[in-house]
Coordinates of C-alpha atoms and ligand atoms in Angstrom, one line a residue:
X26 CA 0.0 0.0 0.0
X27 CA 1.4 3.4 -0.9
X28 CA 1.5 6.6 1.1
X29 CA 1.7 10.2 0.0
X30 CA 4.9 11.8 1.3
X31 CA 7.5 14.3 0.1
X32 CA 10.5 13.4 -2.1
X33 CA 12.8 14.2 0.9
X34 CA 10.9 11.9 3.2
X35 CA 10.9 9.2 0.5
X36 CA 14.6 9.5 0.2
X37 CA 15.0 8.8 3.9
X38 CA 12.6 5.9 3.8
X39 CA 14.5 4.4 0.8
X40 CA 17.8 4.7 2.7
X41 CA 16.2 3.0 5.7
X42 CA 14.9 0.2 3.5
X43 CA 18.5 -0.2 2.2
X44 CA 19.7 -0.8 5.8
X45 CA 21.7 2.4 5.9
X46 CA 22.9 3.3 9.4
X47 CA 25.2 6.2 8.7
X48 CA 25.1 9.1 6.3
X49 CA 27.9 11.7 5.9
X50 CA 26.4 15.1 4.8
X51 CA 27.1 18.8 4.5
X52 CA 24.0 21.1 4.2
X53 CA 23.2 24.2 2.1
X54 CA 20.0 26.0 0.9
X55 CA 18.7 23.5 -1.6
X56 CA 19.7 20.5 0.5
X57 CA 17.6 21.6 3.5
X58 CA 14.4 19.6 2.8
X59 CA 16.5 16.4 2.9
X60 CA 18.4 17.3 6.0
X61 CA 15.1 18.3 7.6
X62 CA 13.7 14.9 6.8
X63 CA 16.8 13.1 8.1
X64 CA 16.5 14.9 11.4
X65 CA 13.6 12.5 12.3
X66 CA 15.3 9.3 11.3
X67 CA 15.9 6.9 14.2
X68 CA 17.9 4.5 12.1
X69 CA 20.3 6.8 10.3
X70 CA 23.1 8.6 12.1
X71 CA 23.9 11.8 10.2
X72 CA 27.5 13.0 10.6
X73 CA 28.6 16.4 9.6
X74 CA 32.2 16.5 8.4
X75 CA 33.8 20.0 7.9
X76 CA 34.3 19.8 4.1
X77 CA 32.5 18.0 1.3
X78 CA 35.8 16.3 0.4
X79 CA 35.7 14.9 3.9
X80 CA 32.1 13.8 3.4
X81 CA 33.0 11.7 0.4
X82 CA 36.2 10.3 1.7
X83 CA 34.5 9.3 4.9
X84 CA 31.8 7.5 3.0
X85 CA 34.6 5.8 1.0
X86 CA 36.5 4.8 4.1
X87 CA 33.3 3.3 5.6
X88 CA 32.7 1.3 2.4
X89 CA 36.3 0.0 2.3
X90 CA 36.3 -1.1 5.9
X91 CA 32.8 -2.7 5.9
X92 CA 31.7 -3.5 2.4
X93 CA 28.5 -1.6 3.1
X94 CA 27.4 1.8 1.8
X95 CA 27.2 5.0 3.9
X96 CA 25.7 7.5 1.5
X97 CA 27.0 11.0 1.1
X98 CA 24.8 14.1 0.9
X99 CA 25.9 17.6 -0.2
X100 CA 24.3 20.8 -1.4
X101 CA 24.4 22.2 -5.0
X102 CA 27.1 24.2 -6.7
X103 CA 30.3 24.3 -4.5
X104 CA 29.0 21.6 -2.3
X105 CA 28.7 19.3 -5.3
X106 CA 31.9 20.4 -7.0
X107 CA 33.8 19.7 -3.7
X108 CA 32.9 16.1 -4.1
X109 CA 34.9 15.7 -7.4
X110 CA 38.1 14.4 -5.9
X111 CA 36.3 12.0 -3.6
X112 CA 34.3 10.6 -6.5
X113 CA 37.3 10.3 -8.7
X114 CA 39.1 8.6 -5.9
X115 CA 36.3 6.1 -5.3
X116 CA 35.9 5.5 -9.0
X117 CA 39.6 4.7 -9.6
X118 CA 39.5 2.2 -6.7
X119 CA 36.1 0.7 -7.5
X120 CA 34.5 1.6 -4.2
X121 CA 30.7 1.4 -3.8
X122 CA 29.2 4.7 -3.0
X123 CA 25.9 6.6 -3.4
X124 CA 26.3 10.4 -3.4
X125 CA 23.3 12.7 -3.3
X126 CA 23.8 16.2 -4.6
X127 CA 21.0 18.8 -4.0
X128 CA 20.3 20.9 -7.1
X129 CA 18.6 24.2 -7.8
X130 CA 14.9 24.0 -8.8
X131 CA 14.1 22.7 -12.3
X132 CA 12.5 26.1 -13.1
X133 CA 15.9 27.8 -13.1
X134 CA 18.1 24.8 -14.1
X135 CA 20.4 25.9 -16.9
X136 CA 20.2 29.6 -16.2
X137 CA 23.4 29.9 -14.1
X138 CA 21.2 30.2 -11.0
X139 CA 22.8 30.9 -7.7
X140 CA 24.9 27.8 -6.7
X141 CA 24.0 25.9 -9.8
X142 CA 26.5 23.5 -11.3
X143 CA 26.0 20.8 -13.9
X144 CA 27.2 18.1 -11.6
X145 CA 25.9 15.2 -13.7
X146 CA 27.8 16.6 -16.7
X147 CA 30.9 17.2 -14.6
X148 CA 31.0 13.8 -13.0
X149 CA 30.1 11.7 -16.0
X150 CA 33.7 10.3 -16.4
X151 CA 34.2 9.7 -12.7
X152 CA 31.0 7.9 -11.7
X153 CA 29.8 4.5 -12.6
X154 CA 26.5 6.0 -13.3
X155 CA 24.6 9.2 -12.5
X156 CA 21.0 10.5 -12.4
X157 CA 19.3 13.8 -12.5
X158 CA 15.9 13.1 -11.0
X159 CA 13.1 15.2 -12.5
X160 CA 10.0 13.7 -10.9
X161 CA 9.6 12.8 -7.2
X162 CA 7.7 9.7 -8.3
X163 CA 11.0 8.3 -9.9
X164 CA 12.9 8.7 -6.7
X165 CA 12.4 5.2 -5.1
X166 CA 13.3 3.3 -8.3
X167 CA 16.3 5.5 -8.8
X168 CA 17.6 5.0 -5.3
X169 CA 17.0 1.2 -5.5
X170 CA 18.9 1.1 -8.8
X171 CA 21.7 3.3 -7.5
X172 CA 22.5 1.0 -4.6
X173 CA 22.3 -2.0 -6.9
X174 CA 24.6 -0.5 -9.5
X175 CA 27.1 0.8 -6.9
X176 CA 27.6 -2.5 -5.3
X177 CA 27.3 -5.1 -8.0
X178 CA 29.6 -6.0 -10.9
X179 CA 32.6 -3.7 -10.7
X180 CA 31.6 -1.5 -7.8
X181 CA 31.8 2.3 -8.0
X182 CA 30.3 5.6 -7.1
X183 CA 26.8 6.5 -8.3
X184 CA 25.6 10.1 -8.1
X185 CA 21.9 11.3 -7.7
X186 CA 21.2 14.9 -8.4
X187 CA 18.0 16.1 -6.8
X188 CA 16.5 19.5 -7.7
X189 CA 14.8 21.1 -4.7
X190 CA 11.4 20.8 -6.3
X191 CA 11.8 17.1 -6.4
X192 CA 12.7 16.8 -2.7
X193 CA 9.8 19.2 -1.9
X194 CA 7.4 17.6 -4.3
X195 CA 5.1 14.7 -3.3
X196 CA 4.7 11.1 -4.5
X197 CA 2.8 8.0 -3.6
X198 CA 5.6 6.1 -1.8
X199 CA 6.4 2.5 -2.3
X200 CA 9.9 1.1 -2.2
X201 CA 10.4 -1.4 -5.1
X202 CA 11.6 -4.8 -4.2
X203 CA 13.5 -5.5 -7.4
X204 CA 15.4 -3.4 -9.9
X205 CA 14.5 -3.5 -13.6
X206 CA 17.7 -2.8 -15.6
X207 CA 17.6 -4.8 -18.8
X208 CA 20.9 -3.4 -20.1
X209 CA 22.8 -4.0 -16.9
X210 CA 23.6 -7.6 -16.2
X211 CA 27.2 -8.1 -14.8
X212 CA 28.6 -11.5 -15.4
X213 CA 29.3 -13.1 -12.1
X214 CA 29.9 -16.8 -12.5
X215 CA 32.7 -17.2 -15.0
X216 CA 32.6 -19.4 -18.0
X217 CA 33.0 -23.1 -17.1
X218 CA 35.1 -24.0 -20.1
X219 CA 37.5 -21.1 -19.3
X220 CA 37.6 -22.2 -15.7
X221 CA 38.5 -25.8 -16.8
X222 CA 41.2 -24.5 -19.1
X223 CA 42.7 -22.3 -16.4
X224 CA 42.6 -25.2 -13.9
X225 CA 44.5 -27.3 -16.5
X226 CA 47.2 -24.7 -16.8
X227 CA 47.5 -24.4 -13.0
X228 CA 47.7 -28.2 -12.5
X229 CA 50.7 -28.3 -14.9
X230 CA 52.6 -25.1 -13.8
X231 CA 56.0 -25.4 -12.1
X232 CA 56.3 -21.7 -11.3
X233 CA 52.7 -20.3 -10.8
X234 CA 52.0 -17.0 -9.1
X235 CA 48.7 -15.5 -7.8
X236 CA 48.6 -11.8 -8.4
X237 CA 45.7 -10.6 -6.3
X238 CA 44.1 -7.1 -6.2
X239 CA 41.2 -5.1 -4.8
X240 CA 38.8 -7.2 -6.9
X241 CA 39.4 -10.1 -4.5
X242 CA 38.2 -8.0 -1.6
X243 CA 35.3 -6.4 -3.5
X244 CA 34.3 -9.9 -4.8
X245 CA 34.5 -11.4 -1.3
X246 CA 36.9 -14.0 -2.6
X247 CA 39.6 -14.0 0.2
X248 CA 38.7 -17.5 1.6
X249 CA 38.7 -19.0 -1.9
X250 CA 42.0 -17.3 -2.7
X251 CA 43.6 -18.9 0.3
X252 CA 42.1 -22.3 -0.5
X253 CA 43.5 -22.2 -4.0
X254 CA 47.0 -21.0 -2.9
X255 CA 47.2 -23.7 -0.2
X256 CA 45.8 -26.5 -2.4
X257 CA 48.3 -26.0 -5.1
X258 CA 51.0 -24.3 -3.0
X259 CA 51.0 -21.2 -5.2
X260 CA 52.8 -18.1 -3.8
X261 CA 50.7 -14.9 -3.7
X262 CA 51.5 -11.2 -4.3
X263 CA 48.9 -8.7 -3.2
X264 CA 48.8 -5.2 -4.8
X265 CA 48.3 -2.0 -2.7
X266 CA 44.6 -2.4 -3.3
X267 CA 44.6 -6.1 -2.5
X268 CA 46.4 -5.7 0.8
X269 CA 44.6 -7.8 3.4
X270 CA 43.2 -10.2 0.7
X271 CA 45.7 -12.8 1.8
X272 CA 47.1 -13.3 5.3
X273 CA 50.5 -11.5 5.5
X274 CA 51.8 -13.9 8.1
X275 CA 51.4 -16.9 5.7
X276 CA 54.5 -18.5 4.2
X277 CA 53.0 -18.2 0.7
X278 CA 52.6 -14.4 0.9
X279 CA 55.4 -12.7 -0.9
X280 CA 54.6 -9.0 -0.6
X281 CA 53.5 -6.2 -2.8
X282 CA 54.7 -6.0 -6.4
X283 CA 55.7 -3.0 -8.4
X284 CA 57.4 0.3 -8.0
X285 CA 58.1 0.0 -4.3
X286 CA 57.8 -3.8 -4.1
X287 CA 60.5 -5.9 -2.5
X288 CA 63.2 -7.3 -4.8
X289 CA 62.1 -10.9 -4.0
X290 CA 58.5 -10.0 -5.0
X291 CA 59.4 -8.5 -8.3
X292 CA 61.9 -11.2 -9.2
X293 CA 59.0 -13.7 -8.6
X294 CA 56.9 -11.9 -11.2
X295 CA 59.8 -11.9 -13.6
X296 CA 60.4 -15.6 -13.3
X297 CA 56.8 -17.0 -13.1
X298 CA 55.6 -19.3 -15.8
X299 CA 51.9 -18.8 -15.0
X300 CA 50.5 -15.5 -13.7
X301 CA 47.0 -15.9 -12.2
X302 CA 45.8 -12.3 -12.0
X303 CA 42.6 -11.9 -9.9
X304 CA 40.8 -8.6 -9.6
X305 CA 43.7 -6.5 -10.8
X306 CA 44.1 -4.1 -13.6
X307 CA 47.8 -4.3 -14.4
X308 CA 48.3 -0.8 -13.2
X309 CA 51.5 1.0 -14.4
X310 CA 52.7 1.3 -10.8
X311 CA 52.7 -2.5 -10.6
X312 CA 53.9 -3.5 -14.1
X313 CA 56.5 -0.8 -14.9
X314 CA 57.7 -1.5 -18.5
X315 CA 54.8 -3.7 -19.8
X316 CA 56.9 -5.7 -22.2
X317 CA 59.1 -7.2 -19.5
X318 CA 56.3 -7.7 -16.9
X319 CA 55.8 -11.4 -16.4
X320 CA 57.2 -11.9 -19.8
X321 CA 58.0 -15.6 -19.3
X322 CA 54.4 -16.4 -18.2
X323 CA 51.1 -17.5 -19.6
X324 CA 48.5 -15.2 -18.1
X325 CA 45.1 -16.1 -16.7
X326 CA 43.1 -12.9 -15.9
X327 CA 40.0 -13.1 -13.7
X328 CA 38.0 -9.9 -13.5
X329 CA 34.4 -8.8 -13.2
X330 CA 34.9 -6.0 -15.7
X331 CA 35.5 -7.4 -19.2
X332 CA 36.9 -4.0 -20.3
X333 CA 39.9 -4.7 -18.0
X334 CA 40.9 -7.9 -19.7
X335 CA 43.6 -7.4 -22.3
X336 CA 43.6 -3.7 -21.7
X337 CA 47.2 -3.4 -20.7
X338 CA 48.5 -6.9 -21.2
X339 CA 47.6 -9.7 -23.6
X340 CA 46.0 -12.6 -21.8
X341 CA 45.9 -16.4 -22.5
X342 CA 42.8 -17.3 -20.5
X343 CA 40.3 -14.6 -19.8
X344 CA 37.6 -15.3 -17.2
X345 CA 34.9 -12.7 -16.6
X346 CA 33.1 -12.7 -13.3
X347 CA 33.4 -12.4 -9.5
X348 CA 36.5 -13.6 -7.7
X349 CA 34.6 -15.8 -5.3
X350 CA 32.7 -18.2 -7.6
X351 CA 35.6 -18.3 -10.1
X352 CA 38.2 -19.1 -7.5
X353 CA 35.8 -21.7 -5.9
X354 CA 35.3 -23.1 -9.4
X355 CA 39.1 -23.5 -9.9
X356 CA 39.5 -25.2 -6.5
X357 CA 36.6 -27.6 -7.4
X358 CA 38.2 -28.5 -10.8
X359 CA 41.6 -29.0 -9.3
X360 CA 40.2 -31.2 -6.5
X361 CA 38.2 -33.2 -9.1
X362 CA 41.2 -34.0 -11.1
X363 CA 43.2 -34.7 -8.0
X364 CA 45.9 -32.2 -9.1
X365 CA 49.2 -32.2 -7.2
X366 CA 51.3 -29.1 -6.5
X367 CA 54.5 -29.1 -8.4
X368 CA 55.9 -25.9 -6.8
X369 CA 58.3 -27.1 -4.1
X370 CA 61.4 -26.0 -5.9
X371 CA 59.8 -22.7 -6.9
X372 CA 58.7 -21.8 -3.4
X373 CA 62.2 -22.7 -2.1
X374 CA 63.8 -20.4 -4.7
X375 CA 61.5 -17.6 -3.6
X376 CA 62.4 -18.2 0.0
X377 CA 66.0 -17.9 -0.9
X378 CA 65.5 -14.6 -2.7
X379 CA 63.5 -13.4 0.3
X380 CA 66.5 -14.2 2.5
X381 CA 69.0 -12.6 0.1
X382 CA 67.0 -9.5 -0.8
X383 CA 64.7 -8.6 2.1
X384 CA 63.0 -5.3 2.6
X385 CA 65.7 -3.3 4.2
X386 CA 66.6 0.1 5.5
X387 CA 69.5 1.8 7.1
X388 CA 69.3 3.5 10.5
X389 CA 71.3 6.5 11.6
X390 CA 72.3 6.9 15.3
X391 CA 70.1 9.4 17.1
X392 CA 67.5 9.6 14.3
X393 CA 64.2 7.8 14.0
X394 CA 63.8 5.9 10.7
X395 CA 60.2 6.2 9.4
X396 CA 60.2 2.5 8.6
X397 CA 60.9 1.7 12.3
X398 CA 57.9 3.8 13.3
X399 CA 55.6 1.6 11.1
X400 CA 57.3 -1.6 12.3
X401 CA 56.7 -0.5 15.9
X402 CA 53.0 0.3 15.2
X403 CA 52.7 -3.1 13.5
X404 CA 54.2 -4.9 16.4
X405 CA 52.2 -3.1 19.1
X406 CA 48.9 -3.6 17.4
X407 CA 49.2 -7.0 15.6
X408 CA 47.1 -8.8 18.2
X409 CA 44.3 -6.3 18.1
X410 CA 41.5 -5.8 15.7
X411 CA 42.8 -2.9 13.7
X412 CA 42.4 -0.9 10.5
X413 CA 45.4 0.8 9.0
X414 CA 44.7 3.8 6.9
X415 CA 47.3 6.0 5.1
X416 CA 47.7 9.3 3.4
X417 CA 49.7 9.4 0.2
X418 CA 53.4 9.6 -0.3
X419 CA 56.3 7.9 1.4
X420 CA 54.1 7.3 4.5
X421 CA 51.8 5.2 2.3
X422 CA 54.5 3.0 0.8
X423 CA 56.2 2.4 4.2
X424 CA 52.8 1.6 5.7
X425 CA 52.2 -0.9 3.0
X426 CA 55.7 -2.4 3.2
X427 CA 56.0 -2.8 6.9
X428 CA 52.6 -3.7 8.2
X429 CA 51.4 -7.3 8.2
X430 CA 47.6 -7.4 7.9
X431 CA 45.8 -10.7 8.2
X432 CA 42.2 -9.8 7.8
X433 CA 40.3 -8.4 4.8
X434 CA 39.1 -4.8 4.9
X435 CA 41.7 -3.7 7.3
X436 CA 43.6 -1.6 4.9
X437 CA 42.3 1.8 3.7
X438 CA 44.5 3.6 1.2
X439 CA 44.0 5.7 -1.9
X440 CA 45.4 3.6 -4.8
X441 CA 44.5 4.7 -8.3
X442 CA 44.1 8.4 -7.7
X443 CA 46.8 8.7 -5.0
X444 CA 44.9 11.4 -3.1
X445 CA 46.7 13.3 -0.4
X446 CA 44.2 14.2 2.3
X447 CA 42.3 11.0 2.0
X448 CA 43.6 9.3 5.1
X449 CA 42.0 11.2 8.0
X450 CA 38.5 11.5 6.6
X451 CA 38.6 7.9 5.4
X452 CA 39.9 6.7 8.8
X453 CA 37.0 8.6 10.3
X454 CA 34.6 6.6 8.0
X455 CA 36.3 3.3 8.8
X456 CA 36.1 4.0 12.5
X457 CA 32.4 4.7 12.3
X458 CA 31.9 1.5 10.3
X459 CA 34.1 -0.7 12.5
X460 CA 33.8 0.7 16.0
X461 CA 35.4 -2.4 17.5
X462 CA 38.7 -1.8 15.6
X463 CA 41.6 0.4 16.5
X464 CA 41.9 2.7 13.5
X465 CA 45.3 4.3 12.7
X466 CA 46.0 6.8 10.0
X467 CA 49.7 6.7 9.0
X468 CA 50.3 10.2 7.6
X469 CA 52.9 12.6 6.2
X470 CA 53.2 16.2 7.5
X471 CA 52.1 17.4 4.1
X472 CA 49.1 15.3 3.5
X473 CA 47.6 15.6 7.0
X474 CA 47.4 19.3 6.4
X475 CA 45.0 18.8 3.4
X476 CA 42.0 17.7 5.5
X477 CA 43.0 18.4 9.1
X478 CA 39.7 20.2 9.6
X479 CA 38.1 16.7 10.0
X480 CA 39.8 16.6 13.5
X481 CA 36.8 18.6 14.6
X482 CA 34.4 15.9 13.2
X483 CA 36.3 13.2 15.1
X484 CA 36.2 15.1 18.3
X485 CA 32.6 16.1 18.3
X486 CA 31.3 12.6 17.2
X487 CA 33.6 10.6 19.5
X488 CA 35.5 9.0 16.6
X489 CA 38.7 7.7 18.2
X490 CA 41.1 7.7 15.3
X491 CA 44.9 7.7 16.0
X492 CA 47.0 9.7 13.5
X493 CA 50.7 9.0 13.4
X494 CA 52.6 11.7 11.4
X495 CA 55.9 10.6 9.9
X496 CA 57.1 14.2 10.1
X497 CA 60.1 14.8 7.8
X498 CA 59.6 18.5 7.0
X499 CA 59.2 17.8 3.3
X500 CA 56.7 16.6 0.8
X501 CA 58.8 13.5 1.2
X502 CA 57.9 11.5 -1.9
X503 CA 58.3 14.6 -4.1
X504 CA 61.6 15.3 -2.4
X505 CA 62.7 11.7 -3.1
X506 CA 62.0 12.1 -6.9
X507 CA 63.8 15.4 -6.9
X508 CA 66.8 13.7 -5.1
X509 CA 66.9 10.9 -7.6
X510 CA 65.9 12.5 -10.9
X511 CA 66.2 16.3 -10.5
X512 CA 69.6 16.7 -9.1
X513 CA 68.4 17.5 -5.5
X514 CA 66.8 20.7 -6.5
X515 CA 64.0 20.8 -3.9
X516 CA 61.6 23.1 -5.7
X517 CA 58.4 23.6 -3.7
X518 CA 58.8 20.5 -1.5
X519 CA 60.2 22.0 1.7
X520 CA 57.5 22.2 4.4
X521 CA 59.2 22.9 7.6
X522 CA 59.3 26.7 7.3
X523 CA 55.6 26.8 8.0
X524 CA 54.4 23.6 9.6
X525 CA 52.0 24.0 12.4
X526 CA 52.9 22.7 15.8
X527 CA 50.9 19.5 15.5
X528 CA 50.6 19.0 19.3
X529 CA 49.1 22.5 19.6
X530 CA 46.8 21.7 16.7
X531 CA 45.7 18.6 18.5
X532 CA 45.1 20.7 21.6
X533 CA 43.0 23.2 19.6
X534 CA 40.7 20.5 18.4
X535 CA 40.4 18.8 21.8
X536 CA 42.6 15.9 20.8
X537 CA 45.4 14.4 22.8
X538 CA 48.8 15.2 21.2
X539 CA 52.2 13.6 21.5
X540 CA 55.5 14.5 20.0
X541 CA 58.3 12.0 19.6
X542 CA 61.8 13.1 18.7
X543 CA 64.1 10.7 20.5
X544 CA 64.4 7.1 19.3
X545 CA 64.5 5.9 22.9
X546 CA 61.0 7.2 23.5
X547 CA 59.4 5.8 20.3
X548 CA 58.0 2.5 21.5
X549 CA 56.8 3.5 24.9
X550 CA 55.2 6.8 23.8
X551 CA 53.5 5.1 20.8
X552 CA 52.2 2.4 23.1
X553 CA 50.7 4.9 25.5
X554 CA 49.3 7.1 22.8
X555 CA 47.6 4.2 20.9
X556 CA 46.0 3.0 24.1
X557 CA 44.3 6.4 24.7
X558 CA 40.5 6.4 24.5
X559 CA 39.7 9.3 22.2
X560 CA 41.3 10.7 19.0
X561 CA 45.1 11.2 19.3
X562 CA 47.7 12.8 17.1
X563 CA 51.3 11.6 17.4
X564 CA 53.9 13.7 15.7
X565 CA 57.0 11.6 15.1
X566 CA 60.0 13.5 13.9
X567 CA 61.8 11.1 11.6
X568 CA 65.0 11.1 9.5
X569 CA 64.4 13.9 7.0
X570 CA 65.9 12.6 3.8
X571 CA 64.9 9.0 3.9
X572 CA 63.8 7.4 0.6
X573 CA 61.5 4.5 0.0
X574 CA 63.5 1.6 -1.4
X575 CA 63.6 -0.5 -3.4
X576 CA 62.3 1.6 -6.3
X577 CA 61.6 0.9 -9.9
X578 CA 62.3 4.1 -11.9
X579 CA 59.2 5.2 -13.8
X580 CA 59.0 3.2 -17.0
X581 CA 61.7 0.8 -15.9
X582 CA 61.4 -3.0 -15.7
X583 CA 60.4 -4.2 -12.3
X584 CA 63.3 -6.5 -11.9
X585 CA 65.7 -3.6 -12.2
X586 CA 65.3 -1.9 -8.9
X587 CA 67.2 0.9 -7.3
X588 CA 68.4 0.4 -3.8
X589 CA 67.5 -2.2 -1.3
X590 CA 71.0 -3.8 -0.8
X591 CA 71.0 -5.2 2.8
X592 CA 73.5 -3.7 5.1
X593 CA 74.4 -0.7 2.9
X594 CA 73.8 3.0 3.6
X595 CA 71.4 4.8 1.3
X596 CA 74.2 6.4 -0.8
X597 CA 75.6 2.9 -1.7
X598 CA 72.1 1.6 -2.6
X599 CA 71.8 3.5 -5.8
X600 CA 73.0 2.0 -9.0
X601 CA 73.9 5.1 -11.1
X602 CA 74.2 3.2 -14.4
X603 CA 70.8 1.7 -14.0
X604 CA 69.4 5.1 -13.0
X605 CA 70.8 6.6 -16.2
X606 CA 69.5 3.8 -18.3
X607 CA 65.9 3.6 -17.1
X608 CA 65.3 7.4 -16.7
X609 CA 65.2 9.1 -20.1
Ligands
TPP229 C1 46.0 16.1 -3.7 C2 47.4 15.7 -4.1 N1 48.3 16.7 -4.5 C3 49.5 16.4 -4.9 C4 50.0 15.1 -4.9 C5 51.4 14.7 -5.3 N2 52.1 14.1 -4.2 C6 52.3 12.8 -4.1 S1 53.2 12.4 -2.7 C7 53.4 14.0 -2.3 C8 54.1 14.4 -1.1 C9 53.5 13.9 0.2 O1 54.1 14.5 1.3 P1 53.7 14.1 2.8 O2 52.3 14.1 3.0 O3 54.5 15.0 3.7 O4 54.2 12.6 2.9 P2 55.6 11.9 2.8 O5 55.8 11.6 1.4 O6 56.6 12.9 3.3 O7 55.5 10.7 3.6 C10 52.8 14.8 -3.2 C11 52.8 16.3 -3.2 C12 49.0 14.1 -4.5 N3 49.3 12.8 -4.5 N4 47.8 14.4 -4.1

């Protein structure tokens, strides 16, 4: 039976029907009918971040940490345009999201009305789908579709633009039980003949390698990935987006591949004879020079998005569908044919490389190495339920290299877009979605300044995130490139002349603040700070000119890495000839 209510009320009812418990939103004139309707919801907690970029990143962090959608709601014009970075970020990393933008009334649409922006036009290339709703009666079906599209197939952000006359107008409300989208039918199962063919290759391979990405997490395939790896004793590399898809304390886990991957990880890719790529997109930060990436291998590519298959790298066996059923299908086939692993020598060779070429850094007496900070965080928290978030830059790479996560959805980091300022608002969203987890944002002194206004949101909403700043006084990753490729000309990358006192900043927002400058204090102060109840900022002054190693120079082959020689100081770790050769 239907009921006559306003568009804004209908929106709230639809969200409630979708099981939404949290909405991040920032109001403005034309969004007010919706905020007014939300005011009465007993189910939905509305959180007010301090910037619309924070709204969308928080919604993104919530989705990464939980797999569920916390919608975002902003006003028209600048509110809507402030969501662009967050939308592009979620789009690049395939994160499910529903973003509502309020819009001026249809009577003035297209007249450059106050706070009007053509947000559906602007966001076309960075949303999976978007809608401009013209009739309140369409709203329930549109919202049902938006949630379905955002979270099925290859997930992504969906935007719904709502003119104020639609949210004020009335409709006979009824929430549809099903969606009717004849043109949208993502393939989920995978073709049985291709699965058989892939299983045949896996059964024969002597040097197979699983290359797992964010698609394994999005496709809920982590259990099946582990089953396949263990059944056939196949080593696993996980990309930055796939971190947490395979337990990082498992002997078959061999790290993150690519630009800042360990030498042993990249050697493994170079030597494999069968690369089983699952939910990855052969990103350039992983592959380096494409022609030499896994050049000795046959390639099986499993992905829900057919457009990804063969996009960057030719594939021998394509399988379109979700990670879970396809990995389960492979396990089933291999069990049926009683296939035996033939990888003992291969795994031993990799173990040997791992011993010879471990991730490694050099410490200087009296200075705190940033890598040590991450290692100490990892050690102190490994027995707890935790989510590690990052900003972007060196902090992100060290966080990825030196933490060992064993559960899915415990890693929140901006991969494809590489968005500085993502970490704090995303951590906020993760902490709201996973209140039983300790949520830590590993940050740089540059990136934390991009959305530090969200400290207010954390304080006022009792969101107990811990921010650990690896403070090096530089835009560290930029400085690293300038050191290596621009003759140490540190143009516009020095930060320390005007860095805020982060402990005072913490104090200003009602957070606890700690500063660590002495290596002798590192572990005990971190331990104390991470055990505090509310939000805490920990400003760790680290070795200023540390670089992330190993490093593949842009465009270089991934087995030709700069640095990473155990026991050597940084200056000895650079191979000048190689540097010349790979950097044109
Ligand atoms: C929004 C945005 N602007 C610029 C960049 C380019 N960029 C990548 S890393 C980086 C430096 C990051 O410095 P900081 O946050 O201090 O971290 P560190 O590298 O020192 O750990 C910059 C400017 C970016 N990724 N995102």
